[in-house]
């Protein structure tokens, strides 16, 4: 008999208190207002009280080191403490390091690790991690594009190590290519990385040829929103069905939205609803619903908040 009791569990909302701290770069689009807008919208949508809300602490250092080099992590910590030599490693404006950067990044990774644990101890059926800073541009040894630690890669590598998984799918529908995630997971046989992204666009980095365990779908500027859900339906889902993942991690960036100024795709809430519904259904059929969605980009705070509400409603639903 198929055990479907997991469907009665709540969706988890994993966050941390440091999301309220400002970006070290003044007037950065990656700001505390993003999470604030999401929370306000969840409350207005009546969704917040049916979620299991968990305020998370930092990821254990040894877990972060599954995805990052020790000297890089040490430099991030030293740079946050003001060490001039270490700060040279973070010289780009969009990876500026301030006094709180290290602990904010560790808390974001911690939320994803906690979400993975709660999925496997079955206190939640699936999860959304409302975290900042985001992570998918962070490489093993390099920060990039508002990202310092690769939250989703840390979660994936942790799940592999802790729960001995052999097939983990990492999906990325942020409008920017998840170059950090690709670079960390490329060539590792226990992972498959699926990403769609506007191309060419920041970070202008892709591995050529595409690694065997990577499915990359570049989209031209101006693509309509349904193109994203078409990729999910016609490329990701058949590949997932063949792959049979034991866990799905999702880099959920909402900056392909038509109201975003950083990119030129034309997605709307309905497209995020469609993609979410299909992925939740696939996770339900393939791996007892085990899906951890991790916030990446999305900078137009009003459309971000509406899109995340739609996305979480899709995680909550069971059909
Ligand atoms: Zn993005």
Short mmCIF file of N, CA, C and O in Angstrom, two decimals, residues 136 171-178 193-199 215-219 227-232 236 256 265 275:
data_model
loop_
_atom_site.label_atom_id
_atom_site.label_comp_id
_atom_site.label_asym_id
_atom_site.label_seq_id
_atom_site.Cartn_x
_atom_site.Cartn_y
_atom_site.Cartn_z
N UNK A 136 22.56 31.02 -5.60
CA UNK A 136 22.91 30.17 -6.76
C UNK A 136 24.05 30.68 -7.63
O UNK A 136 24.54 29.94 -8.49
N UNK A 171 16.64 21.96 -9.45
CA UNK A 171 16.01 22.70 -10.54
C UNK A 171 16.17 24.19 -10.27
O UNK A 171 16.14 24.62 -9.12
N UNK A 172 16.31 24.99 -11.33
CA UNK A 172 16.56 26.42 -11.13
C UNK A 172 15.77 27.20 -12.17
O UNK A 172 16.08 27.14 -13.36
N UNK A 173 14.71 27.92 -11.73
CA UNK A 173 13.96 28.74 -12.70
C UNK A 173 14.17 30.24 -12.51
O UNK A 173 13.43 31.05 -13.08
N UNK A 174 15.19 30.61 -11.75
CA UNK A 174 15.58 32.02 -11.69
C UNK A 174 15.96 32.47 -13.11
O UNK A 174 16.46 31.68 -13.90
N UNK A 175 15.73 33.74 -13.41
CA UNK A 175 15.99 34.21 -14.78
C UNK A 175 17.48 34.21 -15.11
O UNK A 175 17.88 34.15 -16.27
N UNK A 176 18.32 34.25 -14.07
CA UNK A 176 19.77 34.22 -14.28
C UNK A 176 20.28 32.78 -14.18
O UNK A 176 19.76 31.99 -13.37
N UNK A 177 21.28 32.48 -14.95
CA UNK A 177 21.84 31.13 -14.91
C UNK A 177 22.47 30.84 -13.55
O UNK A 177 23.24 31.66 -13.04
N UNK A 178 22.16 29.69 -12.98
CA UNK A 178 22.71 29.30 -11.68
C UNK A 178 24.12 28.74 -11.86
O UNK A 178 24.37 27.56 -11.67
N UNK A 193 21.34 18.65 -12.47
CA UNK A 193 21.01 20.07 -12.38
C UNK A 193 20.26 20.51 -13.63
O UNK A 193 20.76 20.38 -14.74
N UNK A 194 19.04 21.00 -13.42
CA UNK A 194 18.20 21.50 -14.52
C UNK A 194 18.07 23.00 -14.37
O UNK A 194 17.67 23.47 -13.30
N UNK A 195 18.36 23.75 -15.42
CA UNK A 195 18.16 25.19 -15.28
C UNK A 195 17.65 25.80 -16.56
O UNK A 195 18.01 25.39 -17.67
N UNK A 196 16.76 26.77 -16.40
CA UNK A 196 16.36 27.62 -17.52
C UNK A 196 16.75 29.04 -17.14
O UNK A 196 16.81 29.38 -15.96
N UNK A 197 17.06 29.83 -18.16
CA UNK A 197 17.56 31.18 -17.86
C UNK A 197 17.56 32.00 -19.14
O UNK A 197 17.62 31.45 -20.24
N UNK A 198 17.47 33.32 -18.97
CA UNK A 198 17.61 34.21 -20.13
C UNK A 198 19.09 34.21 -20.53
O UNK A 198 19.99 34.26 -19.69
N UNK A 199 19.32 34.18 -21.85
CA UNK A 199 20.68 34.12 -22.35
C UNK A 199 20.80 34.91 -23.65
O UNK A 199 19.95 34.73 -24.49
N UNK A 215 21.16 19.84 -17.40
CA UNK A 215 20.21 20.11 -18.48
C UNK A 215 19.98 21.62 -18.50
O UNK A 215 19.38 22.16 -17.58
N UNK A 216 20.53 22.29 -19.48
CA UNK A 216 20.49 23.75 -19.52
C UNK A 216 19.59 24.22 -20.66
O UNK A 216 19.71 23.73 -21.78
N UNK A 217 18.68 25.14 -20.37
CA UNK A 217 17.77 25.65 -21.39
C UNK A 217 17.82 27.17 -21.45
O UNK A 217 17.15 27.86 -20.68
N UNK A 218 18.67 27.73 -22.35
CA UNK A 218 18.72 29.19 -22.49
C UNK A 218 17.49 29.71 -23.21
O UNK A 218 16.99 29.06 -24.13
N UNK A 219 16.99 30.86 -22.79
CA UNK A 219 15.81 31.46 -23.41
C UNK A 219 16.16 32.88 -23.89
O UNK A 219 16.90 33.60 -23.21
N UNK A 227 6.50 30.09 -21.97
CA UNK A 227 7.71 29.38 -22.42
C UNK A 227 8.39 28.71 -21.23
O UNK A 227 8.91 27.60 -21.34
N UNK A 228 8.35 29.36 -20.07
CA UNK A 228 8.97 28.77 -18.88
C UNK A 228 8.24 27.48 -18.47
O UNK A 228 8.87 26.46 -18.22
N UNK A 229 6.91 27.56 -18.43
CA UNK A 229 6.19 26.34 -18.02
C UNK A 229 6.26 25.27 -19.11
O UNK A 229 6.18 24.08 -18.82
N UNK A 230 6.45 25.69 -20.36
CA UNK A 230 6.66 24.70 -21.43
C UNK A 230 7.97 23.94 -21.22
O UNK A 230 8.05 22.73 -21.46
N UNK A 231 9.01 24.66 -20.78
CA UNK A 231 10.30 24.00 -20.50
C UNK A 231 10.10 22.97 -19.39
O UNK A 231 10.56 21.84 -19.48
N UNK A 232 9.39 23.39 -18.34
CA UNK A 232 9.14 22.48 -17.22
C UNK A 232 8.38 21.24 -17.72
O UNK A 232 8.75 20.11 -17.45
N UNK A 236 11.83 19.30 -18.43
CA UNK A 236 12.16 18.86 -17.07
C UNK A 236 11.37 17.63 -16.65
O UNK A 236 11.93 16.68 -16.11
N UNK A 256 12.12 36.33 -13.48
CA UNK A 256 11.68 36.24 -14.88
C UNK A 256 10.33 36.95 -15.04
O UNK A 256 9.75 36.97 -16.13
N UNK A 265 12.28 38.68 -19.59
CA UNK A 265 11.29 37.63 -19.82
C UNK A 265 9.94 38.14 -19.32
O UNK A 265 9.86 39.15 -18.63
N UNK A 275 4.06 26.21 -13.11
CA UNK A 275 5.31 25.48 -12.90
C UNK A 275 5.29 24.78 -11.55
O UNK A 275 5.68 23.61 -11.43
#
